Amino acid sequence: MSSAGALSEGSGGFSAGAAYAFYGPLGSGTASLATARLKLTGEAANDLAGSAIASISHNGDESSDIVVGAYQNGAGGSQFGAVYLVNGLGY
């Protein structure tokens, strides 16, 4: 599993941000975000989702899980921030 963040991506609102997941390593060269297996978008404008992103195995099942940060998400208060954990199974 490979992942990429695009904190200024705007499909969820101006600078809502996004994170992309790809099967397998990206290797050298380039890859199109259109080939991503999964796209996670910020909840609202200026969330900056994808500002931090990691692939981990948090539950020991050896499948890659994704952690995505949105450091300006305001759901908990002004620029409170949020972290999302997506289990690797099913995507």
Coordinates of N, CA and C in Angstrom, one line a residue:
M1 N 0.8 -1.2 0.0 CA 0.0 0.0 0.0 C 0.9 1.2 0.0
S2 N 0.6 2.1 -0.9 CA 1.2 3.4 -0.9 C 0.2 4.5 -0.7
S3 N 0.6 5.7 -0.2 CA -0.4 6.7 0.0 C 0.2 8.1 -0.4
A4 N -0.7 9.0 -0.6 CA -0.2 10.4 -1.0 C -1.2 11.4 -0.4
G5 N -0.8 12.5 0.0 CA -1.7 13.6 0.5 C -1.6 14.8 -0.4
A6 N -2.8 15.5 -0.5 CA -2.9 16.7 -1.3 C -3.7 17.7 -0.5
L7 N -3.0 18.4 0.4 CA -3.8 19.2 1.3 C -4.5 20.4 0.7
S8 N -4.2 20.8 -0.5 CA -4.9 21.9 -1.1 C -6.0 21.4 -2.1
E9 N -6.2 20.1 -2.2 CA -7.2 19.6 -3.1 C -8.6 20.2 -2.7
G10 N -9.4 20.5 -3.7 CA -10.6 21.3 -3.4 C -12.0 20.6 -3.7
S11 N -12.0 19.3 -3.9 CA -13.4 18.7 -4.2 C -14.3 18.7 -3.0
G12 N -13.8 18.8 -1.8 CA -14.6 18.9 -0.6 C -14.8 20.3 -0.1
G13 N -14.3 21.3 -0.9 CA -14.4 22.7 -0.6 C -13.0 23.3 -0.7
F14 N -12.9 24.6 -0.8 CA -11.6 25.2 -1.0 C -10.6 24.7 0.1
S15 N -9.5 24.1 -0.4 CA -8.4 23.6 0.4 C -8.9 22.6 1.5
A16 N -10.0 21.8 1.1 CA -10.4 20.8 2.0 C -9.4 19.7 2.2
G17 N -8.6 19.5 1.1 CA -7.6 18.5 1.1 C -8.1 17.1 0.8
A18 N -7.1 16.2 0.5 CA -7.5 14.8 0.2 C -6.3 13.9 0.5
A19 N -6.6 12.6 0.7 CA -5.6 11.6 0.8 C -5.9 10.5 -0.2
Y20 N -4.9 9.9 -0.8 CA -5.1 8.9 -1.8 C -4.4 7.6 -1.4
A21 N -5.0 6.5 -1.7 CA -4.3 5.2 -1.4 C -4.2 4.4 -2.7
F22 N -3.0 3.8 -2.9 CA -2.7 2.9 -4.1 C -2.3 1.6 -3.6
Y23 N -2.7 0.5 -4.4 CA -2.2 -0.8 -4.1 C -0.7 -0.9 -4.5
G24 N 0.1 -1.6 -3.7 CA 1.5 -1.8 -4.1 C 2.3 -0.6 -4.0
P25 N 3.6 -0.8 -4.2 CA 4.5 0.4 -4.1 C 4.4 1.2 -5.4
L26 N 4.6 2.5 -5.3 CA 4.5 3.4 -6.5 C 5.8 3.3 -7.3
G27 N 6.9 2.9 -6.7 CA 8.1 2.7 -7.5 C 8.7 4.1 -7.9
S28 N 9.6 4.1 -8.9 CA 10.1 5.3 -9.4 C 9.2 5.8 -10.5
G29 N 9.3 7.1 -10.8 CA 8.5 7.6 -11.9 C 7.3 8.3 -11.4
T30 N 6.3 8.4 -12.2 CA 5.1 9.1 -11.7 C 3.9 8.2 -11.7
A31 N 2.9 8.6 -11.0 CA 1.6 7.9 -10.9 C 0.5 9.0 -10.9
S32 N -0.6 8.7 -11.6 CA -1.7 9.6 -11.6 C -2.6 9.4 -10.4
L33 N -3.1 10.5 -9.8 CA -4.0 10.3 -8.7 C -5.3 9.7 -9.2
A34 N -5.6 9.7 -10.5 CA -6.8 9.1 -11.0 C -6.8 7.6 -10.9
T35 N -5.6 7.0 -10.7 CA -5.5 5.6 -10.5 C -5.5 5.1 -9.1
A36 N -5.8 6.0 -8.2 CA -5.8 5.6 -6.7 C -7.0 4.7 -6.5
R37 N -6.8 3.8 -5.6 CA -7.8 2.8 -5.2 C -8.9 3.5 -4.3
L38 N -8.4 4.5 -3.5 CA -9.3 5.1 -2.6 C -8.9 6.6 -2.5
K39 N -9.9 7.5 -2.4 CA -9.7 8.9 -2.2 C -10.5 9.4 -1.0
L40 N -9.9 10.0 0.0 CA -10.6 10.5 1.2 C -10.5 12.0 1.1
T41 N -11.6 12.7 1.1 CA -11.6 14.2 1.0 C -11.9 14.8 2.4
G42 N -11.4 16.0 2.6 CA -11.7 16.8 3.8 C -13.2 17.0 3.9
E43 N -13.6 17.2 5.1 CA -15.1 17.4 5.4 C -15.6 18.7 5.0
A44 N -14.7 19.7 5.0 CA -15.1 21.1 4.7 C -13.9 21.9 4.2
A45 N -14.3 23.1 3.7 CA -13.2 24.0 3.2 C -12.2 24.3 4.3
N46 N -10.9 24.4 3.9 CA -9.8 24.7 4.8 C -9.4 23.6 5.8
D47 N -10.0 22.4 5.7 CA -9.6 21.3 6.6 C -8.1 20.9 6.4
L48 N -7.6 21.0 5.2 CA -6.2 20.6 4.8 C -6.0 19.1 5.1
A49 N -7.0 18.3 4.8 CA -6.8 16.8 5.0 C -5.7 16.4 4.1
G50 N -4.9 15.4 4.5 CA -3.8 15.0 3.8 C -2.5 15.7 4.1
S51 N -2.6 16.7 5.1 CA -1.4 17.4 5.5 C -0.4 16.4 6.2
A52 N -0.9 15.4 6.8 CA -0.1 14.3 7.4 C -0.8 13.0 7.0
I53 N 0.0 12.0 6.6 CA -0.6 10.7 6.1 C 0.4 9.6 6.4
A54 N -0.1 8.5 6.8 CA 0.8 7.4 7.1 C 0.1 6.1 6.8
S55 N 0.8 5.1 6.4 CA 0.3 3.7 6.2 C 0.9 2.9 7.4
I56 N 0.0 2.3 8.1 CA 0.4 1.5 9.3 C -0.4 0.2 9.4
S57 N -0.1 -0.7 10.3 CA -0.9 -1.8 10.6 C -1.2 -1.7 12.1
H58 N -2.3 -1.0 12.5 CA -2.6 -0.7 13.9 C -3.2 -1.8 14.6
N59 N -3.8 -2.8 13.9 CA -4.5 -3.9 14.6 C -3.9 -5.2 14.5
G60 N -2.7 -5.3 13.9 CA -1.9 -6.5 13.9 C -2.4 -7.5 12.8
D61 N -3.3 -7.1 11.9 CA -3.7 -8.0 10.9 C -2.8 -8.0 9.6
E62 N -1.8 -7.3 9.7 CA -0.8 -7.2 8.6 C -1.3 -6.5 7.3
S63 N -2.5 -6.0 7.3 CA -2.9 -5.2 6.1 C -2.7 -3.8 6.5
S64 N -2.4 -3.0 5.4 CA -2.1 -1.6 5.6 C -3.3 -0.8 6.0
D65 N -3.3 0.0 7.0 CA -4.3 0.9 7.4 C -3.8 2.3 7.1
I66 N -4.7 3.3 6.9 CA -4.2 4.6 6.6 C -4.6 5.6 7.7
V67 N -3.7 6.4 8.2 CA -4.0 7.5 9.1 C -3.8 8.8 8.3
V68 N -4.9 9.6 8.4 CA -4.9 10.9 7.7 C -5.1 12.0 8.7
G69 N -4.3 13.0 8.6 CA -4.4 14.2 9.4 C -5.1 15.4 8.7
A70 N -5.9 16.1 9.3 CA -6.5 17.3 8.8 C -6.4 18.4 9.9
Y71 N -5.2 19.1 9.9 CA -4.9 19.9 11.1 C -5.7 21.1 11.3
Q72 N -6.5 21.5 10.3 CA -7.4 22.7 10.5 C -8.9 22.3 10.5
N73 N -9.2 21.1 10.6 CA -10.6 20.7 10.7 C -11.2 21.4 11.9
G74 N -12.4 21.9 11.7 CA -13.1 22.7 12.7 C -14.2 22.0 13.4
A75 N -14.4 20.7 13.2 CA -15.6 20.0 13.8 C -15.6 20.1 15.4
G76 N -14.4 20.1 16.0 CA -14.3 20.2 17.4 C -14.0 21.6 18.0
G77 N -14.0 22.6 17.1 CA -13.7 23.9 17.4 C -12.9 24.6 16.4
S78 N -12.7 25.8 16.4 CA -11.9 26.5 15.4 C -10.5 26.0 15.2
Q79 N -10.2 25.4 14.1 CA -8.9 24.8 13.7 C -8.4 23.8 14.8
F80 N -9.4 23.1 15.3 CA -9.1 22.0 16.3 C -8.3 20.9 15.7
G81 N -8.6 20.5 14.5 CA -7.8 19.4 13.8 C -8.6 18.1 14.0
A82 N -8.2 17.1 13.2 CA -8.8 15.8 13.2 C -7.8 14.8 12.7
V83 N -7.9 13.6 13.1 CA -7.2 12.4 12.6 C -8.1 11.3 12.3
Y84 N -8.0 10.8 11.1 CA -8.9 9.7 10.6 C -8.1 8.4 10.4
L85 N -8.6 7.3 10.9 CA -8.0 6.0 10.7 C -9.0 5.2 9.9
V86 N -8.4 4.6 8.8 CA -9.2 3.8 7.8 C -8.6 2.4 7.8
N87 N -9.4 1.4 8.2 CA -8.9 0.0 8.2 C -8.6 -0.4 6.8
G88 N -7.6 -1.2 6.6 CA -7.2 -1.6 5.2 C -8.1 -2.6 4.6
L89 N -8.9 -3.3 5.4 CA -9.8 -4.3 4.8 C -11.0 -3.6 4.1
G90 N -11.3 -4.1 2.9 CA -12.4 -3.6 2.2 C -12.2 -2.5 1.2
Y91 N -10.9 -2.1 1.0 CA -10.7 -1.1 0.0 C -9.6 -1.6 -0.9

